[in-house]
Coordinates of C-alpha atoms and ligand atoms in Angstrom, one line a residue:
M80 CA 11.2 -16.7 28.0
L81 CA 8.2 -15.3 26.1
S82 CA 7.4 -11.7 26.4
K83 CA 4.0 -11.0 27.9
N84 CA 3.1 -8.7 25.1
Y85 CA 2.5 -11.6 22.7
Y86 CA -0.3 -12.9 24.9
T87 CA 1.6 -16.1 25.2
G88 CA 2.8 -16.3 28.8
G89 CA 0.6 -19.3 29.4
C90 CA 2.2 -22.5 30.6
E91 CA 1.9 -24.2 27.3
F92 CA 4.5 -22.0 25.6
T93 CA 6.8 -20.9 28.4
H94 CA 9.9 -22.7 27.1
W95 CA 9.6 -21.2 23.7
S96 CA 11.8 -18.4 22.6
R97 CA 10.1 -15.3 21.5
R98 CA 11.4 -15.7 18.0
H99 CA 10.2 -19.2 17.8
V100 CA 6.7 -18.1 18.6
L101 CA 6.8 -15.2 16.3
R102 CA 7.9 -17.4 13.5
H103 CA 5.5 -20.2 13.9
C104 CA 2.4 -18.8 15.4
R105 CA -0.1 -16.2 14.4
L106 CA -1.3 -14.4 17.6
R107 CA -4.5 -12.6 18.0
P108 CA -6.0 -11.1 21.1
I109 CA -9.7 -11.9 21.1
D110 CA -10.5 -10.2 24.4
A111 CA -8.3 -7.5 25.6
R112 CA -10.5 -5.5 27.9
A113 CA -9.0 -2.2 28.9
G114 CA -7.4 -2.5 32.3
A115 CA -8.0 -6.2 32.6
S116 CA -5.1 -8.2 33.9
M117 CA -5.9 -11.2 31.8
S118 CA -6.6 -11.6 28.2
I119 CA -7.3 -14.5 25.9
A120 CA -5.4 -15.1 22.7
V121 CA -6.0 -17.4 19.8
V122 CA -2.8 -18.8 18.5
S123 CA -2.8 -20.6 15.2
I124 CA 0.2 -22.7 14.3
L125 CA 1.3 -21.8 10.8
P126 CA 1.0 -24.6 8.3
G127 CA 4.1 -26.8 8.1
A128 CA 5.3 -25.6 11.5
S129 CA 3.9 -28.3 13.6
P130 CA 6.8 -30.8 13.4
R131 CA 9.0 -28.2 15.1
L132 CA 6.7 -27.6 18.0
G133 CA 7.9 -30.5 20.2
P134 CA 5.5 -32.5 22.3
N135 CA 5.5 -30.2 25.3
A136 CA 4.9 -27.1 23.3
V137 CA 1.5 -27.9 21.9
A138 CA -1.4 -26.8 24.0
R139 CA -3.7 -29.5 25.2
R140 CA -6.7 -27.2 24.7
R141 CA -6.6 -27.4 21.0
V142 CA -9.9 -26.3 19.5
S143 CA -11.2 -26.5 16.0
R144 CA -12.2 -23.5 13.9
G145 CA -15.2 -24.0 11.8
G146 CA -15.6 -27.5 13.0
R147 CA -12.3 -28.7 11.5
Q148 CA -9.6 -30.2 13.5
S149 CA -6.2 -30.0 12.0
S150 CA -2.6 -29.3 12.8
A151 CA -3.2 -25.7 11.7
A152 CA -6.2 -25.4 13.9
P153 CA -6.1 -22.5 16.4
I154 CA -5.2 -23.1 20.0
V155 CA -7.0 -21.1 22.6
L156 CA -4.9 -20.4 25.7
R157 CA -5.2 -18.2 28.7
A158 CA -2.4 -15.8 28.6
M159 CA -0.8 -14.0 31.4
A160 CA -1.0 -10.8 29.5
A161 CA 0.0 -7.5 30.9
P162 CA -2.8 -5.1 31.5
A163 CA -4.2 -4.2 28.1
G164 CA -2.6 -1.2 26.5
A165 CA 0.6 -1.4 28.6
H166 CA 2.8 -3.0 25.9
V167 CA 3.9 -2.3 22.4
S168 CA 3.6 -5.1 19.9
G169 CA 6.9 -6.6 19.1
A170 CA 8.8 -4.6 21.6
P171 CA 10.3 -5.7 24.9
A172 CA 7.6 -6.0 27.6
D173 CA 9.7 -3.9 30.1
L174 CA 10.3 -0.9 27.8
S175 CA 10.5 2.0 30.3
D176 CA 9.1 5.5 29.7
D177 CA 12.6 6.9 29.6
A178 CA 13.7 4.4 26.9
V179 CA 10.6 5.3 24.8
R180 CA 11.3 9.0 25.2
S181 CA 14.9 8.5 24.2
M182 CA 13.9 6.5 21.2
R183 CA 11.4 9.1 20.2
D184 CA 14.2 11.8 20.2
E185 CA 16.5 9.6 18.2
A186 CA 13.7 8.8 15.7
V187 CA 12.8 12.4 15.2
S188 CA 16.4 13.4 14.8
W189 CA 17.0 10.6 12.3
A190 CA 14.0 11.7 10.4
A191 CA 15.2 15.3 10.1
Q192 CA 18.7 14.2 9.1
H193 CA 17.5 11.9 6.4
G194 CA 14.5 13.6 4.9
L195 CA 11.8 11.5 6.5
L196 CA 9.7 14.7 6.5
V197 CA 6.5 16.2 5.3
G198 CA 5.5 19.8 4.8
L199 CA 3.4 21.7 7.3
E200 CA 0.3 23.6 6.2
S201 CA 1.4 26.9 4.8
D202 CA -0.2 30.0 3.5
E203 CA 1.7 29.9 0.3
S204 CA -1.1 28.2 -1.5
G205 CA -0.6 27.7 -5.2
R206 CA 3.1 27.1 -4.8
A207 CA 4.5 23.7 -5.9
M208 CA 6.3 23.3 -2.6
C209 CA 5.8 24.5 1.0
A210 CA 8.9 25.4 3.0
S211 CA 8.3 24.3 6.6
F212 CA 8.5 20.7 7.7
T213 CA 7.9 18.2 10.4
H214 CA 8.8 14.5 10.6
A215 CA 6.5 12.2 8.7
P216 CA 3.7 10.6 10.7
M217 CA 5.4 7.3 11.7
S218 CA 5.4 4.4 14.2
L219 CA 8.3 4.5 16.6
L220 CA 8.9 0.8 16.2
P221 CA 8.0 -1.8 13.5
T222 CA 4.8 -3.8 13.6
P223 CA 4.7 -7.6 13.6
F224 CA 3.6 -9.0 10.3
P225 CA 3.5 -12.7 9.2
R226 CA 6.3 -13.6 6.8
D227 CA 4.3 -15.9 4.7
V228 CA 1.6 -13.3 4.1
F229 CA 4.3 -10.7 3.2
E230 CA 5.9 -13.1 0.8
L231 CA 2.7 -14.0 -1.0
A232 CA 1.9 -10.3 -1.5
L233 CA 5.4 -9.8 -3.0
R234 CA 5.2 -12.9 -5.2
V235 CA 1.9 -11.8 -6.9
S236 CA 3.0 -8.2 -7.4
P237 CA 4.5 -8.6 -10.9
S238 CA 1.3 -10.5 -11.9
F239 CA -0.8 -7.6 -10.9
A240 CA 1.4 -5.1 -12.8
A241 CA 1.1 -7.2 -16.0
L242 CA -2.6 -7.6 -15.4
S243 CA -3.2 -3.8 -15.1
D244 CA -1.3 -3.2 -18.3
A245 CA -3.2 -6.0 -20.1
V246 CA -6.5 -4.6 -19.0
S247 CA -5.4 -1.1 -20.1
R248 CA -4.8 -2.5 -23.6
D249 CA -8.2 -4.1 -23.9
D250 CA -10.5 -1.4 -25.2
E251 CA -13.6 -3.5 -25.2
F252 CA -13.1 -4.7 -21.6
L253 CA -12.5 -1.1 -20.4
R254 CA -15.4 0.2 -22.4
T255 CA -18.0 -2.4 -21.2
T256 CA -16.8 -2.6 -17.6
L257 CA -16.7 1.2 -17.1
A258 CA -19.8 2.0 -19.1
G259 CA -22.0 2.5 -16.0
V260 CA -19.2 4.4 -14.2
V261 CA -18.5 6.7 -17.1
K262 CA -22.2 7.6 -17.3
T263 CA -22.5 8.5 -13.6
D264 CA -19.0 9.5 -12.4
D265 CA -17.9 12.8 -13.9
F266 CA -14.2 12.4 -13.0
T267 CA -13.9 8.9 -14.6
R268 CA -15.8 10.2 -17.6
R269 CA -13.3 13.0 -18.2
I270 CA -10.3 10.7 -18.0
W271 CA -12.2 8.4 -20.4
D272 CA -12.8 11.3 -22.7
I273 CA -9.1 12.1 -22.8
Y274 CA -8.3 8.5 -23.6
E275 CA -10.8 8.6 -26.5
R276 CA -9.9 12.0 -27.8
C277 CA -6.2 11.0 -27.9
G278 CA -7.1 8.1 -30.1
G279 CA -8.0 5.2 -27.7
Q280 CA -5.6 2.2 -28.2
E281 CA -4.5 3.3 -31.7
G282 CA -3.5 6.7 -30.6
R283 CA -1.8 5.5 -27.4
H284 CA 1.8 5.9 -26.7
P285 CA 3.8 2.7 -27.6
M286 CA 5.3 2.5 -24.1
E287 CA 3.7 2.1 -20.7
L288 CA 5.6 3.1 -17.6
G289 CA 4.1 1.8 -14.4
I290 CA 4.9 2.6 -10.8
L291 CA 2.1 0.7 -9.2
R292 CA 1.1 -0.3 -5.7
S293 CA -1.2 -3.1 -4.7
D294 CA -2.5 -2.8 -1.2
Y295 CA -3.4 -5.6 1.1
M296 CA -4.8 -6.2 4.6
L297 CA -4.2 -9.4 6.4
D298 CA -7.6 -11.1 6.6
E299 CA -7.5 -12.7 10.0
P300 CA -10.1 -15.4 9.5
S301 CA -8.4 -16.8 6.3
G302 CA -4.8 -15.8 7.2
L303 CA -4.5 -14.4 3.6
P304 CA -3.4 -11.0 2.4
L305 CA -6.6 -9.7 0.8
Q306 CA -6.2 -7.0 -1.8
V307 CA -7.7 -3.6 -0.9
E308 CA -7.1 -2.0 -4.2
V309 CA -4.5 -1.6 -7.0
N310 CA -3.1 1.9 -7.5
T311 CA -2.0 2.6 -11.0
V312 CA -1.6 6.4 -10.7
S313 CA 0.4 8.6 -8.3
T314 CA 1.4 5.9 -5.9
S315 CA 3.2 7.6 -3.1
F316 CA 5.7 6.9 -0.2
M317 CA 8.3 4.9 -2.2
A318 CA 11.0 7.1 -0.7
L319 CA 9.5 7.6 2.8
S320 CA 8.6 3.9 3.2
T321 CA 12.2 3.1 2.5
K322 CA 13.3 5.7 5.0
V323 CA 11.0 4.6 7.8
G324 CA 12.4 1.1 7.6
E325 CA 15.9 2.5 7.8
M326 CA 14.8 4.6 10.8
H327 CA 13.4 1.6 12.6
R328 CA 16.6 -0.4 12.1
H329 CA 18.6 2.6 13.4
T330 CA 16.4 3.3 16.4
I331 CA 16.4 -0.4 17.4
S332 CA 20.2 -0.8 17.2
H333 CA 20.8 2.6 18.8
A334 CA 18.5 1.5 21.7
G335 CA 20.4 -1.7 22.1
L336 CA 17.4 -3.8 21.1
V337 CA 19.0 -5.9 18.3
R338 CA 19.0 -9.0 20.4
H339 CA 15.4 -8.6 21.3
Y340 CA 14.3 -8.1 17.8
A341 CA 16.5 -10.4 15.9
D342 CA 18.7 -12.5 18.0
E343 CA 16.7 -13.9 20.9
D344 CA 16.7 -17.7 20.6
E345 CA 16.9 -19.9 23.6
D346 CA 15.4 -23.0 22.2
E347 CA 17.7 -26.1 22.0
D348 CA 15.8 -27.2 18.8
E349 CA 17.3 -24.3 17.0
D350 CA 21.0 -25.1 17.3
L351 CA 21.5 -25.0 13.6
E352 CA 20.1 -21.6 13.4
K353 CA 22.1 -20.5 16.3
D354 CA 25.3 -21.5 14.5
E355 CA 24.2 -19.6 11.5
D356 CA 23.4 -16.6 13.6
A357 CA 26.8 -16.5 15.1
N358 CA 28.3 -15.6 11.7
L359 CA 25.9 -12.8 11.1
D360 CA 26.5 -9.2 12.2
D361 CA 23.7 -7.2 13.8
E362 CA 22.8 -5.5 10.6
A363 CA 22.3 -8.9 8.8
K364 CA 20.3 -10.3 11.7
L365 CA 18.0 -7.3 11.7
Q366 CA 17.5 -7.5 8.0
R367 CA 16.2 -11.0 8.4
V368 CA 13.2 -9.7 10.4
L369 CA 13.1 -6.1 9.1
P370 CA 13.5 -6.7 5.4
L371 CA 15.3 -4.1 3.3
N372 CA 13.0 -2.0 1.2
R373 CA 14.1 -1.1 -2.3
A374 CA 11.0 1.1 -3.1
L375 CA 13.1 4.2 -3.5
E376 CA 15.6 2.5 -5.8
C377 CA 12.7 1.0 -7.8
A378 CA 11.0 4.4 -8.3
A379 CA 14.2 5.9 -9.6
D380 CA 15.2 2.9 -11.6
T381 CA 11.8 2.6 -13.3
L382 CA 11.6 6.2 -14.2
A383 CA 15.2 6.0 -15.5
A384 CA 14.3 2.9 -17.6
G385 CA 11.5 4.9 -19.2
W386 CA 13.7 7.8 -19.8
R387 CA 16.4 5.6 -21.4
A388 CA 13.8 3.8 -23.6
M389 CA 12.8 7.3 -24.9
N390 CA 16.3 7.8 -26.1
D391 CA 16.4 11.5 -25.8
D392 CA 19.5 12.6 -23.9
D393 CA 18.5 16.2 -23.7
A394 CA 15.1 15.6 -22.2
K395 CA 14.1 15.8 -18.6
I396 CA 11.5 14.1 -16.5
L397 CA 8.4 16.2 -15.5
F398 CA 7.0 15.5 -12.0
V399 CA 3.4 16.6 -12.1
V400 CA 2.6 17.8 -8.5
Q401 CA -0.1 19.3 -6.5
P402 CA 0.0 23.0 -5.6
N403 CA 1.3 23.4 -2.1
E404 CA 2.4 19.8 -2.0
R405 CA 3.1 18.6 1.5
N406 CA 4.6 15.2 0.7
V407 CA 7.4 16.9 -1.0
F408 CA 10.4 14.9 0.2
D409 CA 8.9 11.7 -0.9
Q410 CA 9.0 13.1 -4.4
R411 CA 12.2 15.1 -4.2
I412 CA 14.2 12.2 -2.8
I413 CA 13.3 10.2 -5.9
A414 CA 14.2 13.2 -8.1
Q415 CA 17.6 13.4 -6.4
R416 CA 18.2 9.6 -6.8
L417 CA 17.4 10.1 -10.5
W418 CA 20.1 12.8 -10.7
T419 CA 22.8 11.1 -8.5
K420 CA 22.4 7.6 -9.7
H421 CA 21.3 8.1 -13.3
G422 CA 22.3 11.6 -14.2
I423 CA 18.7 12.4 -15.2
A424 CA 17.4 15.9 -14.5
S425 CA 13.8 16.5 -13.5
I426 CA 11.5 19.5 -13.1
R427 CA 8.3 19.9 -11.1
A428 CA 5.1 21.7 -12.2
T429 CA 1.4 21.7 -11.2
L430 CA -1.2 21.0 -13.8
R431 CA -2.1 24.7 -13.9
E432 CA 1.5 25.6 -14.5
I433 CA 1.7 23.0 -17.3
D434 CA -1.4 24.6 -18.9
A435 CA 0.4 28.0 -18.8
N436 CA 3.9 26.9 -19.7
A437 CA 4.0 23.6 -21.6
A438 CA 3.7 23.1 -25.4
V439 CA 3.5 20.2 -27.7
D440 CA 5.0 20.5 -31.2
Q441 CA 2.3 20.0 -33.8
T442 CA 4.4 17.7 -36.0
T443 CA 6.8 15.9 -33.7
K444 CA 4.5 15.9 -30.6
R445 CA 7.5 16.7 -28.5
L446 CA 6.6 18.1 -25.2
T447 CA 8.5 21.2 -23.9
Y448 CA 8.1 23.2 -20.7
G449 CA 9.1 26.9 -20.6
A450 CA 10.5 28.1 -17.3
S451 CA 10.0 31.7 -16.2
D452 CA 13.7 32.5 -17.0
G453 CA 13.0 31.8 -20.7
R454 CA 14.7 28.3 -20.7
R455 CA 12.7 25.6 -22.5
D456 CA 13.1 22.1 -21.3
A457 CA 12.3 19.1 -23.5
I458 CA 10.3 16.4 -21.6
S459 CA 10.4 12.7 -22.4
V460 CA 8.8 11.3 -19.3
V461 CA 5.8 12.5 -17.4
Y462 CA 5.4 11.2 -13.8
Y463 CA 2.1 12.0 -12.2
R464 CA 2.1 12.7 -8.5
A465 CA -1.1 14.6 -8.9
G466 CA -4.2 14.3 -11.1
Y467 CA -5.8 11.2 -9.5
A468 CA -8.7 13.0 -7.7
P469 CA -11.4 15.5 -8.8
T470 CA -9.9 18.1 -6.4
D471 CA -6.7 18.1 -8.6
Y472 CA -8.8 19.7 -11.4
P473 CA -10.4 22.8 -10.0
G474 CA -10.8 24.3 -13.5
E475 CA -10.6 23.6 -17.2
E476 CA -6.9 24.6 -17.2
E477 CA -6.0 21.4 -15.3
W478 CA -8.0 19.3 -17.7
R479 CA -6.4 21.0 -20.7
A480 CA -3.0 20.2 -19.2
R481 CA -3.8 16.6 -18.6
E482 CA -4.9 16.2 -22.3
L483 CA -1.9 18.1 -23.6
L484 CA 0.4 15.7 -21.7
E485 CA -1.6 12.7 -22.9
K486 CA -1.3 13.6 -26.5
S487 CA 2.4 14.4 -26.4
S488 CA 5.1 12.0 -27.4
A489 CA 6.4 11.8 -23.8
V490 CA 5.8 8.5 -22.1
K491 CA 3.3 8.9 -19.2
S492 CA 3.4 7.2 -15.9
P493 CA 0.6 6.3 -16.2
S494 CA -1.3 6.7 -19.5
A495 CA -5.0 7.6 -19.3
A496 CA -5.7 3.9 -20.2
M497 CA -3.6 2.6 -17.3
H498 CA -5.2 5.2 -15.0
L499 CA -8.6 3.8 -16.0
A500 CA -7.4 0.2 -15.5
G501 CA -6.9 1.1 -11.8
C502 CA -10.6 1.9 -11.3
K503 CA -12.2 0.0 -8.4
K504 CA -14.9 -1.1 -10.8
I505 CA -12.2 -2.9 -12.8
Q506 CA -11.0 -4.6 -9.7
Q507 CA -14.5 -5.8 -9.0
A508 CA -15.0 -7.1 -12.6
L509 CA -11.7 -9.0 -12.5
A510 CA -12.9 -10.9 -9.4
Q511 CA -15.9 -12.3 -11.3
P512 CA -15.6 -16.0 -12.3
G513 CA -13.6 -16.4 -15.5
V514 CA -12.6 -12.8 -16.0
L515 CA -9.1 -12.9 -14.6
E516 CA -8.6 -16.0 -16.7
R517 CA -9.2 -13.9 -19.8
F518 CA -6.0 -11.9 -19.1
V519 CA -3.8 -14.5 -17.4
D520 CA -3.0 -17.7 -19.2
D521 CA -1.1 -19.5 -16.5
V522 CA -3.4 -21.5 -14.3
G523 CA -1.1 -21.6 -11.3
E524 CA -0.5 -17.8 -11.6
C525 CA -4.3 -17.2 -11.7
A526 CA -4.8 -19.4 -8.6
E527 CA -2.2 -17.4 -6.7
M528 CA -3.8 -14.1 -7.7
R529 CA -7.2 -15.3 -6.8
K530 CA -6.0 -16.2 -3.3
V531 CA -5.8 -12.4 -2.6
F532 CA -9.1 -11.4 -4.0
A533 CA -11.7 -10.2 -1.4
G534 CA -15.4 -10.7 -2.1
L535 CA -16.4 -8.0 -4.6
Y536 CA -19.9 -7.2 -5.8
A537 CA -21.2 -5.1 -8.7
M538 CA -23.7 -2.4 -8.0
D539 CA -25.0 -2.2 -11.5
G540 CA -26.8 -4.7 -13.7
E541 CA -28.6 -7.8 -12.5
E542 CA -26.2 -8.5 -9.6
A543 CA -27.0 -5.1 -7.9
M544 CA -30.1 -6.3 -6.2
E545 CA -28.3 -9.3 -4.6
A546 CA -25.4 -7.0 -3.5
V547 CA -27.8 -4.5 -1.9
K548 CA -29.5 -7.4 0.0
L549 CA -26.1 -8.7 1.2
G550 CA -25.1 -5.3 2.4
L551 CA -28.3 -4.6 4.2
E552 CA -28.4 -8.0 5.9
N553 CA -25.0 -7.6 7.4
P554 CA -23.7 -4.0 7.0
G555 CA -20.7 -4.6 9.3
A556 CA -19.3 -7.1 6.9
Y557 CA -19.0 -4.8 3.9
V558 CA -17.6 -1.5 2.6
L559 CA -19.3 0.5 -0.1
K560 CA -16.7 2.2 -2.4
P561 CA -17.1 4.9 -5.0
Q562 CA -14.6 5.3 -7.9
R563 CA -12.3 7.6 -5.9
E564 CA -8.7 7.7 -4.8
G565 CA -6.9 9.4 -2.0
G566 CA -8.9 8.2 1.1
G567 CA -11.9 9.3 3.0
N568 CA -14.5 8.3 0.4
N569 CA -15.7 4.9 1.4
L570 CA -19.0 4.2 3.2
Y571 CA -19.2 2.0 6.3
G572 CA -22.0 1.0 8.8
D573 CA -24.9 3.5 8.9
E574 CA -23.7 5.4 5.9
L575 CA -23.5 2.2 3.9
V576 CA -27.0 1.3 5.0
A577 CA -28.4 4.7 4.1
A578 CA -26.8 4.6 0.6
L579 CA -28.0 1.0 -0.1
K580 CA -31.5 1.9 1.0
T581 CA -31.7 4.5 -1.7
Y582 CA -31.1 1.8 -4.4
D583 CA -33.8 1.8 -7.1
P584 CA -33.3 -0.8 -9.8
A585 CA -35.4 1.3 -12.2
A586 CA -33.2 4.4 -11.7
S587 CA -31.3 5.6 -14.8
P588 CA -27.6 6.1 -14.6
G589 CA -26.8 9.2 -12.6
E590 CA -30.3 9.5 -11.1
P591 CA -31.0 9.1 -7.4
G592 CA -31.2 5.4 -6.6
D593 CA -28.6 4.5 -9.1
L594 CA -25.5 3.0 -7.4
S595 CA -23.6 1.9 -10.5
A596 CA -20.6 4.2 -9.6
Y597 CA -20.0 2.1 -6.5
I598 CA -18.8 -1.4 -5.7
L599 CA -19.6 -3.4 -2.6
M600 CA -16.6 -5.1 -1.0
Q601 CA -16.2 -7.7 1.7
R602 CA -14.8 -5.9 4.8
I603 CA -11.4 -7.2 5.7
F604 CA -10.7 -7.7 9.4
P605 CA -6.9 -7.6 10.2
P606 CA -5.4 -8.4 13.6
S607 CA -4.8 -5.5 15.8
H608 CA -1.6 -4.4 17.5
S609 CA -0.5 -1.9 20.0
T610 CA 1.6 0.8 18.4
L611 CA 3.5 3.9 19.4
C612 CA 2.5 6.4 16.8
L613 CA 4.5 9.6 16.4
R614 CA 3.0 12.6 14.8
G615 CA 4.3 16.2 15.2
G616 CA 6.7 15.0 17.9
E617 CA 3.9 13.6 20.1
L618 CA 3.8 9.9 20.9
V619 CA 0.4 8.2 21.3
R620 CA -0.1 4.5 22.0
L621 CA -2.9 3.2 19.9
E622 CA -4.6 -0.1 19.1
T623 CA -3.9 -0.3 15.4
L624 CA -4.5 -2.1 12.1
S625 CA -2.0 -2.3 9.3
E626 CA -2.2 -2.2 5.5
L627 CA 0.7 -3.6 3.4
G628 CA 1.4 -2.0 0.0
V629 CA 3.7 -3.8 -2.5
Y630 CA 5.2 -1.6 -5.3
G631 CA 5.8 -2.7 -8.8
G632 CA 8.1 -1.1 -11.4
Y633 CA 6.9 -1.8 -14.9
L634 CA 8.0 -0.9 -18.4
R635 CA 6.5 -2.1 -21.7
V636 CA 7.9 -1.0 -25.0
G637 CA 5.6 -1.9 -27.8
D638 CA 4.7 -5.5 -27.0
A639 CA 7.9 -6.3 -25.1
V640 CA 7.7 -6.1 -21.3
V641 CA 11.3 -5.0 -20.5
M642 CA 10.8 -4.5 -16.8
N643 CA 8.4 -5.9 -14.3
E644 CA 9.9 -5.9 -10.8
V645 CA 8.7 -6.2 -7.3
G646 CA 9.4 -2.7 -6.1
G647 CA 9.6 -2.8 -2.4
H648 CA 6.9 -2.3 0.2
L649 CA 4.9 0.1 2.4
L650 CA 3.3 -0.6 5.7
R651 CA 0.7 1.9 6.9
T652 CA -0.7 1.6 10.4
K653 CA -3.9 3.3 11.6
A654 CA -6.0 3.4 14.7
A655 CA -8.2 0.4 14.8
T656 CA -11.2 2.7 15.3
S657 CA -10.5 4.5 12.0
D658 CA -12.2 3.1 8.9
E659 CA -9.9 4.9 6.4
G660 CA -6.2 4.5 6.0
G661 CA -4.3 7.3 4.2
V662 CA -1.1 8.7 5.7
A663 CA -1.4 12.0 3.8
A664 CA -5.1 12.2 4.6
G665 CA -4.1 12.1 8.3
Y666 CA -5.5 8.6 9.2
A667 CA -2.4 6.5 9.3
V668 CA 1.3 6.5 10.1
L669 CA 4.2 5.1 8.1
D670 CA 5.4 1.8 9.5
S671 CA 7.6 -1.1 8.6
P672 CA 7.0 -4.8 9.0
L673 CA 8.6 -6.9 11.6
L674 CA 8.5 -10.3 10.0
Y675 CA 7.7 -13.4 12.0
Ligands
LIG119 P1 -8.5 5.0 -1.7 O1 -8.4 4.9 -3.2 O2 -9.2 6.1 -1.2 O3 -7.1 4.8 -1.0 P2 -9.1 2.3 -0.6 O4 -9.8 1.3 -1.4 O5 -7.6 2.1 -0.5 O6 -9.4 3.7 -1.3 O7 -9.8 2.6 0.8 C1 -9.3 3.5 1.7 C2 -9.0 2.8 3.0 O8 -10.2 2.2 3.5 C3 -8.0 1.7 3.0 O9 -6.7 2.2 3.1 C4 -8.4 0.8 4.1 O10 -7.8 1.3 5.3 C5 -9.9 1.0 4.2 N1 -10.5 -0.1 3.4 C6 -10.7 -0.1 2.1 N2 -11.3 -1.3 1.7 C7 -11.5 -2.0 2.8 C8 -12.0 -3.3 3.1 N3 -12.5 -4.1 2.2 N4 -12.0 -3.7 4.4 C9 -11.5 -3.0 5.4 N5 -11.0 -1.8 5.2 C10 -11.0 -1.3 3.9
LIG120 MG1 -6.0 3.1 -0.9

């Protein structure tokens, strides 16, 4: 029998198993008034699933979306939903308060035992690590996410890694695309200046080492994962996203919920699957719906591949970190994996410490770092976990350090060029007709990549006027984004209107009225879920939206791409009322996908 919390207790579907519905339908509450005893859901049958529905299963009240009538058309049904807010998406409908409390205790305990932790604010500012911790902000249970959307996002991941690198190697494209941004945005200009002062493409290191992450939100109207952005620098949570998936698997099995999550199947149509199921143990059954995440392995393996390619056995990997870093275990777990799996040692330093203690040999360009005990470490790989935002450069010392690292012979993850290739302006330019095609030869590959592009509009040149008009006509349908990373910078609603109203086509770059440092983006509307969010030991049930990140591990040596792997995933879940989505910035919790 169906769980009420999928909004599908209506007569049309009562003989379906929960898993059957999860697999073949996309569920969306369209009216879940607080306290109401009924709600309405739209259920769309996933393409290709209709033959398995059986004659009795298909609702008679099939309606068309956008005037079309097809087997994939959504079905509107009245669902016998529980009062809004009284359920947790994906979880059993009858989860008691006691069971939830006990799962919370288990989850927090697991987090402490396995390093699923973040630092607390401390007064040791300036130190590279704080020393008091709490569990990472996390959802208590995984959140339903469509399998086909997940798989498409994974499939295109290597294409986006290769694309970012190809863009980073195209001086002319970088130069023309970023011309307006470089004039108006101080931060991007300074990264650009470092790229140029270190010799542009000719002076560039022959290797590129990428730990990238492409972020998506499920766009409900189209059913596609639309790309929010591509991160080419300082992508975080490869360790903690892996841990949160493990924690969910543990908490579910510890609470005796494996059958609910992975095994519930009462439909006679699925005899074959039942037989297959019989041979699987609980762990394997859970893995089918809660996919293993190899993000941590990928981070360590990618850095190790770069280190090996540098062929310098005495050298270490330098983690460039923020002073008083709070996301310290996410980094240290990777460092430990590098040591235990690959025998590679690493050190940590802030940009300011690098300015004070690092040196580059004039002739060989070899980078060394002098520790306070007089030891000098050779460095062959620089891994940035800082340096992506203006706040990371409070003084000239930090900029000097960034340039010193760039001009050294160590391979950087990423190079200044790759950092620039991750600018939002580049993302917008690539979505223009014919531009992606300049970098990707394969027509089929281009088509898959274009599937995930959201509408993106330039705020400079001739198109700006049209974009301003679009935004002002329908502000709720767009987001105005500056060239910033790290969350909290985008403009929505009234702020977007206020900014667009200042637009003056005659304004010179950098003057009031010039918006060339921004891009306008179609606002993505993902389905909402009900999630138990856990922060500082406190559980709060929230209506939420999720964002999927897919990591990529990439290594190019000269012209040879020696590694380009899908590097695992990250699900971040935030309150539906919050526009922004960063975990570290305090907007979201770490989550894992429950595939259906
Ligand atoms: P940042 O570099 O600051 O992470 P993002 O482009 O990722 O910038 O935007 C921050 C957050 O804003 C995202 O995590 C997402 O929650 C939200 N967001 C960004 N773009 C969109 C969009 N087009 N539609 C809906 N939400 C968006
Ligand atoms: Mg982001």
